mmCIF file of C-alpha atoms in Angstrom:
data_model
loop_
_atom_site.group_PDB
_atom_site.id
_atom_site.type_symbol
_atom_site.label_atom_id
_atom_site.label_comp_id
_atom_site.label_asym_id
_atom_site.label_seq_id
_atom_site.Cartn_x
_atom_site.Cartn_y
_atom_site.Cartn_z
ATOM 1 C CA MET A 8 -0.333 10.079 -12.945
ATOM 2 C CA LYS A 9 3.398 9.592 -13.691
ATOM 3 C CA VAL A 10 4.055 10.119 -9.995
ATOM 4 C CA LEU A 11 1.399 7.574 -9.077
ATOM 5 C CA ASN A 12 2.610 5.213 -11.670
ATOM 6 C CA GLY A 13 6.090 5.370 -10.064
ATOM 7 C CA ILE A 14 4.904 4.674 -6.498
ATOM 8 C CA SER A 15 2.735 1.914 -7.900
ATOM 9 C CA ILE A 16 5.747 0.166 -9.275
ATOM 10 C CA ALA A 17 8.123 0.958 -6.202
ATOM 11 C CA VAL A 18 5.365 -0.567 -3.918
ATOM 12 C CA VAL A 19 5.844 -3.795 -6.159
ATOM 13 C CA VAL A 20 9.640 -3.844 -6.013
ATOM 14 C CA SER A 21 10.219 -2.952 -2.543
ATOM 15 C CA LEU A 22 7.295 -4.553 -0.423
ATOM 16 C CA ILE A 23 6.876 -7.901 -2.507
ATOM 17 C CA PRO A 24 9.827 -9.614 -1.008
ATOM 18 C CA GLN A 25 8.456 -8.769 2.729
ATOM 19 C CA ALA A 26 4.969 -9.486 1.741
ATOM 20 C CA LEU A 27 5.840 -12.845 0.372
ATOM 21 C CA LEU A 28 8.465 -14.142 2.743
ATOM 22 C CA GLY A 29 8.218 -12.257 5.980
ATOM 23 C CA GLU A 30 5.421 -14.242 7.797
ATOM 24 C CA LEU A 31 6.941 -17.441 6.220
ATOM 25 C CA ALA A 32 10.371 -16.690 7.561
ATOM 26 C CA LYS A 33 8.907 -15.920 11.065
ATOM 27 C CA ALA A 34 7.240 -18.986 11.267
ATOM 28 C CA LEU A 35 10.488 -20.807 10.364
ATOM 29 C CA LEU A 36 12.826 -18.761 12.596
ATOM 30 C CA PRO A 37 12.526 -21.186 15.626
ATOM 31 C CA PHE A 38 13.758 -24.018 13.609
ATOM 32 C CA TRP A 39 16.074 -22.280 11.136
ATOM 33 C CA SER A 40 18.420 -19.510 11.953
ATOM 34 C CA GLY A 41 18.829 -18.613 8.423
ATOM 35 C CA ALA A 42 15.476 -17.165 8.470
ATOM 36 C CA ALA A 43 16.764 -14.361 10.377
ATOM 37 C CA THR A 44 18.612 -13.084 7.299
ATOM 38 C CA ILE A 45 15.442 -13.520 5.229
ATOM 39 C CA ILE A 46 13.658 -11.207 7.682
ATOM 40 C CA ALA A 47 16.398 -8.706 7.978
ATOM 41 C CA ILE A 48 17.033 -8.288 4.077
ATOM 42 C CA THR A 49 13.287 -8.274 3.253
ATOM 43 C CA GLY A 50 12.933 -5.665 5.990
ATOM 44 C CA LEU A 51 15.545 -3.507 4.720
ATOM 45 C CA ALA A 52 14.041 -3.715 1.204
ATOM 46 C CA SER A 53 10.779 -2.458 2.256
ATOM 47 C CA SER A 54 12.501 0.550 3.816
ATOM 48 C CA MET A 55 14.004 1.278 0.582
ATOM 49 C CA LEU A 56 10.479 2.407 -0.753
ATOM 50 C CA PRO A 57 11.099 5.967 -0.722
ATOM 51 C CA ALA A 58 14.346 5.668 -2.645
ATOM 52 C CA MET A 59 12.524 3.445 -5.144
ATOM 53 C CA ILE A 60 9.466 5.841 -5.315
ATOM 54 C CA GLY A 61 11.996 8.795 -6.356
ATOM 55 C CA ILE A 62 13.942 6.690 -8.840
ATOM 56 C CA LEU A 63 11.081 5.160 -10.621
ATOM 57 C CA VAL A 64 9.006 8.771 -10.727
ATOM 58 C CA GLY A 65 12.278 9.991 -12.272
ATOM 59 C CA MET A 66 12.157 7.409 -14.802
ATOM 60 C CA GLN A 67 8.561 8.199 -15.574
ATOM 61 C CA PHE A 68 9.605 11.309 -16.758
ATOM 62 C CA LYS A 69 12.709 9.983 -18.586
ATOM 63 C CA PHE A 70 15.261 11.853 -16.561
ATOM 64 C CA THR A 71 19.005 11.257 -16.836
ATOM 65 C CA PRO A 72 20.673 9.053 -14.463
ATOM 66 C CA ILE A 73 21.881 12.068 -12.269
ATOM 67 C CA GLN A 74 18.502 13.625 -12.417
ATOM 68 C CA THR A 75 16.897 10.353 -11.371
ATOM 69 C CA ALA A 76 19.142 9.970 -8.508
ATOM 70 C CA CYS A 77 18.449 13.479 -7.191
ATOM 71 C CA VAL A 78 14.716 12.736 -7.053
ATOM 72 C CA GLY A 79 15.420 9.440 -5.410
ATOM 73 C CA ILE A 80 17.466 11.462 -2.695
ATOM 74 C CA ALA A 81 14.757 14.050 -2.218
ATOM 75 C CA ALA A 82 12.122 11.309 -1.802
ATOM 76 C CA VAL A 83 14.163 9.748 1.053
ATOM 77 C CA CYS A 84 14.678 12.917 2.813
ATOM 78 C CA GLY A 85 10.975 13.676 2.665
ATOM 79 C CA SER A 86 9.706 10.609 3.659
ATOM 80 C CA GLY A 87 10.637 10.565 7.154
ATOM 81 C CA VAL A 88 11.899 6.630 6.935
ATOM 82 C CA ALA A 89 15.327 7.840 8.246
ATOM 83 C CA GLN A 90 15.187 9.720 11.561
ATOM 84 C CA VAL A 91 18.267 11.360 13.297
ATOM 85 C CA ASP A 92 19.784 9.390 15.888
ATOM 86 C CA PRO A 93 21.061 11.485 18.864
ATOM 87 C CA ASP A 94 24.102 9.070 19.044
ATOM 88 C CA GLY A 95 24.951 9.909 15.490
ATOM 89 C CA GLY A 96 23.848 8.757 12.034
ATOM 90 C CA PHE A 97 20.355 7.636 11.266
ATOM 91 C CA HIS A 98 17.466 5.271 12.360
ATOM 92 C CA LEU A 99 15.851 3.791 9.477
ATOM 93 C CA GLN A 100 12.726 2.153 10.046
ATOM 94 C CA GLY A 101 9.333 1.037 8.322
ATOM 95 C CA THR A 102 8.728 2.673 4.992
ATOM 96 C CA GLY A 103 8.041 6.445 6.190
ATOM 97 C CA LEU A 104 5.256 8.316 4.745
ATOM 98 C CA VAL A 105 4.782 6.992 1.217
ATOM 99 C CA ILE A 106 2.434 10.064 0.481
ATOM 100 C CA ASN A 107 5.140 12.503 1.427
ATOM 101 C CA ALA A 108 7.741 10.504 -0.299
ATOM 102 C CA GLY A 109 5.790 10.795 -3.632
ATOM 103 C CA LEU A 110 4.828 14.570 -2.923
ATOM 104 C CA THR A 111 8.539 15.404 -2.186
ATOM 105 C CA ALA A 112 9.199 13.371 -5.555
ATOM 106 C CA ALA A 113 6.938 15.492 -7.298
ATOM 107 C CA ILE A 114 8.351 18.757 -6.096
ATOM 108 C CA ALA A 115 11.727 17.562 -7.094
ATOM 109 C CA VAL A 116 10.615 16.503 -10.590
ATOM 110 C CA GLY A 117 9.214 20.153 -10.925
ATOM 111 C CA LEU A 118 12.591 21.679 -9.760
ATOM 112 C CA ILE A 119 14.471 19.672 -12.235
ATOM 113 C CA LEU A 120 12.076 20.637 -15.085
ATOM 114 C CA LEU A 121 12.419 24.146 -13.937
ATOM 115 C CA ILE A 122 16.196 24.036 -14.153
ATOM 116 C CA GLY A 123 16.161 22.329 -17.243
ATOM 117 C CA SER A 124 19.549 22.411 -19.054
ATOM 118 C CA ARG A 125 20.722 25.684 -17.557
ATOM 119 C CA LEU A 126 23.617 24.005 -15.389
ATOM 120 C CA LYS A 127 25.180 22.781 -18.471
ATOM 121 C CA ASN A 128 28.573 21.111 -17.454
ATOM 122 C CA TYR A 129 27.910 22.113 -13.826
ATOM 123 C CA THR A 130 25.076 19.824 -13.612
ATOM 124 C CA ILE A 131 26.788 16.900 -12.031
ATOM 125 C CA LEU A 132 28.488 19.314 -9.450
ATOM 126 C CA VAL A 133 25.391 21.593 -8.450
ATOM 127 C CA LEU A 134 22.005 19.666 -9.621
ATOM 128 C CA SER A 135 22.233 17.181 -6.483
ATOM 129 C CA VAL A 136 23.119 20.049 -4.116
ATOM 130 C CA ILE A 137 20.083 22.180 -5.497
ATOM 131 C CA VAL A 138 17.504 19.162 -5.463
ATOM 132 C CA THR A 139 18.546 17.959 -2.317
ATOM 133 C CA LEU A 140 18.489 21.072 -0.168
ATOM 134 C CA VAL A 141 15.468 22.599 -1.862
ATOM 135 C CA ALA A 142 13.078 19.738 -2.736
ATOM 136 C CA GLY A 143 14.284 17.277 -0.036
ATOM 137 C CA GLY A 144 14.360 20.419 2.362
ATOM 138 C CA ILE A 145 10.843 21.196 1.512
ATOM 139 C CA GLY A 146 9.838 17.501 1.927
ATOM 140 C CA TRP A 147 11.957 17.265 5.329
ATOM 141 C CA ALA A 148 10.687 20.420 6.984
ATOM 142 C CA VAL A 149 7.570 21.781 5.269
ATOM 143 C CA THR A 150 5.419 18.814 4.027
ATOM 144 C CA TYR A 151 6.480 16.156 6.134
ATOM 145 C CA PRO A 152 5.129 17.523 9.297
ATOM 146 C CA ALA A 153 1.732 18.662 7.532
ATOM 147 C CA VAL A 154 1.323 15.203 6.124
ATOM 148 C CA LYS A 155 1.915 13.369 9.354
ATOM 149 C CA ALA A 156 -0.729 15.526 11.170
ATOM 150 C CA LEU A 157 -3.112 14.797 8.404
ATOM 151 C CA THR A 158 -2.132 11.123 9.052
ATOM 152 C CA VAL A 159 -2.686 11.622 12.665
ATOM 153 C CA TRP A 160 -6.145 13.180 12.136
ATOM 154 C CA LEU A 161 -7.189 10.214 9.833
ATOM 155 C CA GLY A 162 -6.263 8.002 12.473
ATOM 156 C CA GLY A 163 -8.388 9.683 14.933
ATOM 157 C CA LEU A 164 -11.087 9.704 12.410
ATOM 158 C CA ILE A 165 -10.979 5.948 11.681
ATOM 159 C CA ASN A 166 -10.346 5.327 15.637
ATOM 160 C CA GLY A 167 -13.905 7.106 16.196
ATOM 161 C CA ALA A 168 -15.508 4.317 14.103
ATOM 162 C CA THR A 169 -13.847 1.447 16.512
ATOM 163 C CA THR A 170 -16.808 2.555 19.155
ATOM 164 C CA LEU A 171 -19.614 1.543 16.680
ATOM 165 C CA GLU A 172 -21.573 -1.899 16.986
ATOM 166 C CA PRO A 173 -19.261 -4.553 15.387
ATOM 167 C CA VAL A 174 -21.187 -4.985 12.012
ATOM 168 C CA LEU A 175 -21.460 -1.506 11.466
ATOM 169 C CA MET A 176 -17.929 -0.927 12.498
ATOM 170 C CA GLY A 177 -16.903 -3.624 10.194
ATOM 171 C CA ILE A 178 -18.611 -1.964 7.146
ATOM 172 C CA VAL A 179 -17.386 1.529 8.012
ATOM 173 C CA LEU A 180 -13.650 0.330 8.718
ATOM 174 C CA SER A 181 -13.529 -2.132 6.071
ATOM 175 C CA THR A 182 -14.655 0.440 3.347
ATOM 176 C CA LEU A 183 -12.219 2.924 4.754
ATOM 177 C CA PHE A 184 -9.249 0.912 4.566
ATOM 178 C CA ALA A 185 -10.213 -0.528 1.152
ATOM 179 C CA PHE A 186 -10.007 3.248 -0.108
ATOM 180 C CA LEU A 187 -6.844 3.581 2.003
ATOM 181 C CA ILE A 188 -5.077 0.500 0.276
ATOM 182 C CA VAL A 189 -5.402 1.831 -3.020
ATOM 183 C CA SER A 190 -4.209 5.498 -2.166
ATOM 184 C CA PRO A 191 -0.724 6.748 -1.354
ATOM 185 C CA ILE A 192 -1.561 6.761 2.448
ATOM 186 C CA SER A 193 -0.159 3.870 4.577
ATOM 187 C CA THR A 194 -2.871 1.604 5.932
ATOM 188 C CA VAL A 195 0.043 -0.129 8.008
ATOM 189 C CA GLY A 196 1.108 3.434 9.473
ATOM 190 C CA ILE A 197 -2.539 4.483 10.199
ATOM 191 C CA ALA A 198 -3.302 1.253 12.125
ATOM 192 C CA THR A 199 -0.167 1.058 13.938
ATOM 193 C CA ALA A 200 -0.272 4.924 14.802
ATOM 194 C CA ILE A 201 -3.800 4.392 16.491
ATOM 195 C CA PHE A 202 -2.981 1.130 17.906
ATOM 196 C CA MET A 203 -5.934 -0.741 16.077
ATOM 197 C CA GLU A 204 -6.679 -4.022 17.845
ATOM 198 C CA GLY A 205 -9.273 -6.829 17.933
ATOM 199 C CA VAL A 206 -12.206 -6.733 15.708
ATOM 200 C CA ALA A 207 -11.355 -3.100 14.670
ATOM 201 C CA SER A 208 -7.995 -4.606 13.093
ATOM 202 C CA GLY A 209 -9.571 -7.628 11.694
ATOM 203 C CA THR A 210 -12.570 -5.912 9.519
ATOM 204 C CA ALA A 211 -10.018 -3.190 8.886
ATOM 205 C CA ASN A 212 -7.646 -5.766 7.159
ATOM 206 C CA LEU A 213 -10.728 -7.363 5.358
ATOM 207 C CA GLY A 214 -11.092 -4.089 3.549
ATOM 208 C CA ALA A 215 -7.662 -4.805 1.963
ATOM 209 C CA VAL A 216 -8.386 -8.386 1.345
ATOM 210 C CA ALA A 217 -11.747 -7.484 -0.454
ATOM 211 C CA THR A 218 -9.874 -4.978 -2.549
ATOM 212 C CA GLY A 219 -7.305 -7.457 -3.485
ATOM 213 C CA PHE A 220 -9.375 -10.300 -4.670
ATOM 214 C CA THR A 221 -11.865 -7.932 -6.309
ATOM 215 C CA LEU A 222 -9.015 -6.340 -8.344
ATOM 216 C CA LEU A 223 -7.585 -9.745 -9.234
ATOM 217 C CA ILE A 224 -11.013 -10.719 -10.563
ATOM 218 C CA ILE A 225 -12.224 -7.695 -12.307
ATOM 219 C CA GLY A 226 -8.793 -6.930 -14.054
ATOM 220 C CA TRP A 227 -8.063 -10.514 -14.822
ATOM 221 C CA LYS A 228 -8.763 -10.444 -18.713
ATOM 222 C CA ALA A 229 -6.570 -7.066 -19.110
ATOM 223 C CA ASN A 230 -3.710 -8.441 -16.710
ATOM 224 C CA GLY A 231 -3.530 -12.269 -16.878
ATOM 225 C CA PHE A 232 -2.343 -14.331 -13.707
ATOM 226 C CA ALA A 233 1.095 -13.109 -13.007
ATOM 227 C CA THR A 234 0.009 -9.235 -12.516
ATOM 228 C CA SER A 235 -3.522 -9.955 -11.220
ATOM 229 C CA ILE A 236 -2.037 -12.241 -8.445
ATOM 230 C CA LEU A 237 0.025 -8.993 -7.128
ATOM 231 C CA HIS A 238 -3.102 -7.633 -5.892
ATOM 232 C CA VAL A 239 -3.520 -10.477 -3.300
ATOM 233 C CA LEU A 240 0.003 -11.671 -2.375
ATOM 234 C CA GLY A 241 1.480 -8.095 -2.832
ATOM 235 C CA SER A 242 -0.364 -4.829 -2.388
ATOM 236 C CA PRO A 243 -3.334 -3.304 -4.281
ATOM 237 C CA LYS A 244 -1.579 -0.022 -4.356
ATOM 238 C CA VAL A 245 -0.257 -0.984 -7.654
ATOM 239 C CA GLN A 246 -3.825 0.165 -9.019
ATOM 240 C CA MET A 247 -3.344 3.716 -7.732
ATOM 241 C CA ALA A 248 -2.846 5.508 -10.926
ATOM 242 C CA ASN A 249 -6.024 3.623 -12.429
ATOM 243 C CA ILE A 250 -8.325 4.420 -9.453
ATOM 244 C CA PHE A 251 -7.257 8.089 -9.253
ATOM 245 C CA SER A 252 -7.671 8.573 -12.913
ATOM 246 C CA ARG A 253 -11.264 7.020 -13.028
ATOM 247 C CA PRO A 254 -12.744 7.120 -9.581
ATOM 248 C CA ILE A 255 -15.758 5.164 -10.875
ATOM 249 C CA THR A 256 -13.426 1.845 -10.490
ATOM 250 C CA LEU A 257 -13.796 2.202 -6.837
ATOM 251 C CA LEU A 258 -17.313 1.066 -6.800
ATOM 252 C CA PRO A 259 -16.791 -2.772 -7.043
ATOM 253 C CA ILE A 260 -14.054 -2.544 -4.430
ATOM 254 C CA LEU A 261 -15.925 -0.485 -1.817
ATOM 255 C CA SER A 262 -19.172 -2.676 -2.452
ATOM 256 C CA SER A 263 -17.123 -5.768 -1.963
ATOM 257 C CA ALA A 264 -15.439 -4.379 1.301
ATOM 258 C CA ALA A 265 -18.488 -3.274 2.861
ATOM 259 C CA ILE A 266 -20.043 -6.500 2.729
ATOM 260 C CA LEU A 267 -16.932 -8.388 3.727
ATOM 261 C CA GLY A 268 -16.294 -6.055 6.626
ATOM 262 C CA GLY A 269 -19.876 -6.650 7.696
ATOM 263 C CA ILE A 270 -19.385 -10.326 7.813
ATOM 264 C CA GLY A 271 -16.119 -10.112 9.591
ATOM 265 C CA GLY A 272 -17.756 -7.800 12.239
ATOM 266 C CA ALA A 273 -20.632 -10.231 12.815
ATOM 267 C CA VAL A 274 -18.330 -13.395 13.362
ATOM 268 C CA GLY A 275 -15.833 -11.306 15.230
ATOM 269 C CA ILE A 276 -12.739 -11.470 13.156
ATOM 270 C CA SER A 277 -9.735 -9.788 14.863
ATOM 271 C CA GLY A 278 -6.113 -8.546 14.329
ATOM 272 C CA THR A 279 -3.203 -6.644 15.703
ATOM 273 C CA PRO A 280 -2.318 -3.118 14.604
ATOM 274 C CA ILE A 281 0.320 -4.734 12.197
ATOM 275 C CA SER A 282 -2.036 -7.088 10.802
ATOM 276 C CA ALA A 283 -4.688 -4.421 9.955
ATOM 277 C CA GLY A 284 -3.169 -2.872 6.937
ATOM 278 C CA PHE A 285 -1.710 -5.870 5.169
ATOM 279 C CA GLY A 286 -4.681 -7.968 3.770
ATOM 280 C CA ILE A 287 -3.873 -11.648 3.043
ATOM 281 C CA SER A 288 -0.404 -10.978 1.791
ATOM 282 C CA GLY A 289 2.187 -13.233 3.427
ATOM 283 C CA LEU A 290 -0.973 -14.726 5.248
ATOM 284 C CA VAL A 291 -0.782 -11.929 7.751
ATOM 285 C CA GLY A 292 -4.548 -11.250 8.255
ATOM 286 C CA PRO A 293 -5.420 -15.013 8.566
ATOM 287 C CA LEU A 294 -2.735 -15.913 10.925
ATOM 288 C CA ALA A 295 -3.279 -12.873 13.068
ATOM 289 C CA ALA A 296 -7.021 -13.810 13.485
ATOM 290 C CA LEU A 297 -6.199 -17.503 14.354
ATOM 291 C CA ASN A 298 -3.484 -16.579 16.578
ATOM 292 C CA TYR A 299 -5.828 -13.768 18.630
ATOM 293 C CA GLU A 300 -7.003 -14.394 22.142
ATOM 294 C CA GLY A 301 -10.172 -16.291 22.234
ATOM 295 C CA TRP A 302 -9.549 -18.015 18.699
ATOM 296 C CA GLY A 303 -7.023 -20.443 18.076
ATOM 297 C CA TRP A 304 -6.399 -23.206 15.608
ATOM 298 C CA SER A 305 -9.417 -25.472 16.153
ATOM 299 C CA THR A 306 -11.053 -26.735 12.890
ATOM 300 C CA GLY A 307 -13.992 -24.576 13.034
ATOM 301 C CA ASN A 308 -12.004 -21.337 13.545
ATOM 302 C CA VAL A 309 -9.681 -22.359 10.883
ATOM 303 C CA ILE A 310 -13.069 -22.933 8.385
ATOM 304 C CA ILE A 311 -14.404 -19.724 9.196
ATOM 305 C CA VAL A 312 -11.067 -17.898 8.565
ATOM 306 C CA ALA A 313 -10.745 -19.605 5.132
ATOM 307 C CA LEU A 314 -14.311 -18.587 4.256
ATOM 308 C CA VAL A 315 -13.869 -14.904 5.548
ATOM 309 C CA PHE A 316 -10.441 -14.328 4.027
ATOM 310 C CA VAL A 317 -10.865 -16.567 0.641
ATOM 311 C CA ALA A 318 -14.194 -17.910 -0.401
ATOM 312 C CA ALA A 319 -16.207 -14.757 0.534
ATOM 313 C CA PRO A 320 -14.002 -12.237 -0.953
ATOM 314 C CA ILE A 321 -13.678 -14.384 -4.226
ATOM 315 C CA ALA A 322 -17.461 -14.710 -4.231
ATOM 316 C CA LEU A 323 -17.939 -11.150 -3.840
ATOM 317 C CA GLY A 324 -15.291 -10.086 -6.493
ATOM 318 C CA PHE A 325 -17.282 -12.191 -9.087
ATOM 319 C CA LEU A 326 -20.539 -10.740 -7.713
ATOM 320 C CA PHE A 327 -19.686 -7.102 -8.248
ATOM 321 C CA THR A 328 -17.412 -7.666 -11.237
ATOM 322 C CA PHE A 329 -20.916 -8.976 -12.881
ATOM 323 C CA VAL A 330 -22.725 -5.979 -11.516
ATOM 324 C CA TYR A 331 -20.787 -3.217 -12.440
ATOM 325 C CA SER A 332 -19.062 -4.609 -15.504
ATOM 326 C CA THR A 333 -21.240 -7.180 -17.205
ATOM 327 C CA LEU A 334 -24.837 -5.806 -16.011
ATOM 328 C CA LEU A 335 -24.305 -2.128 -15.768
ATOM 329 C CA GLY A 336 -21.149 -1.555 -17.993
ATOM 330 C CA TRP A 337 -19.564 1.114 -15.842
ATOM 331 C CA VAL A 338 -16.256 -0.248 -15.634
ATOM 332 C CA LYS A 339 -14.280 -2.435 -17.922
ATOM 333 C CA PRO A 340 -11.321 -4.869 -17.072
ATOM 334 C CA GLU A 341 -9.060 -2.528 -19.526
ATOM 335 C CA HIS A 342 -9.716 0.263 -16.769
ATOM 336 C CA TYR A 343 -7.569 -1.837 -14.282
ATOM 337 C CA LYS A 344 -4.979 -2.582 -17.023
ATOM 338 C CA LEU A 345 -1.343 -2.568 -15.364
ATOM 339 C CA ASP A 346 1.817 -1.939 -17.420
ATOM 340 C CA PHE A 347 5.262 -2.102 -15.776
ATOM 341 C CA GLU A 348 7.464 -1.963 -18.976
#
């Protein structure tokens, strides 16, 4: 749970700048050259996610600055965010494999706890060497290939659903991505790996949208406005620890996603490989749908997109909050409480 909490906070810190400003800056780029700087630095912030995961996981265990920094280095090594450039140095792109960054951070934490205070005055000289080579090396050479293979397999499984009838495909993909968006697995990484396109991408994106709005509504009383809106404007991944500690909290999310995905499949909501994993943050999903071939910015299309991306998920969020919280009492707002202190 401490590792998942660390990942959740890291997601907020590293990904929110790009989620809020990325698409806006791209839209402003033809008219304002300064937007390129915003795109660059928010993109760099997102690539810092593995380092933030390691540091914030270390803080969860109340490590010393040296120990925390060691976990951060190990997490970067295991994430794959930095690939060796044949011409020298490293090529930094994307966020890496979030799940392996978290796994490597956990290995580093275990190693540091095992070492304890045995190094004494030699800690500053030796600890970073041990953690980097052992935990970072395991993440780099052992777990990364395995996790990457798992990601590819999962992508192939999801790709199989794209051959289904549109409404059924929408239900399946939306539900799958609703689960993935609250897991350590990168929805964007999966979608881009299998080049998810068209209605498959659009309905997968709706899974993230449904998750964001449902979490906003069902946890409102416990989290208040500022924290609740993170689920929509940022990423629902902030709920990872809560979801995994109490799996029944998935029910409102998956129920909402299934219906919204079916609606999206019926009306043909489409998207790109990049938009599939983003939800509505930065308006990535709605803009991709409107700009997709065969759609366009007609009044009718704008209304359809507004209904599917905003009105419907809000209505479904209230519906399943009533069903699972008020009527059945299976979940409570406190189950979705977030604490970033």
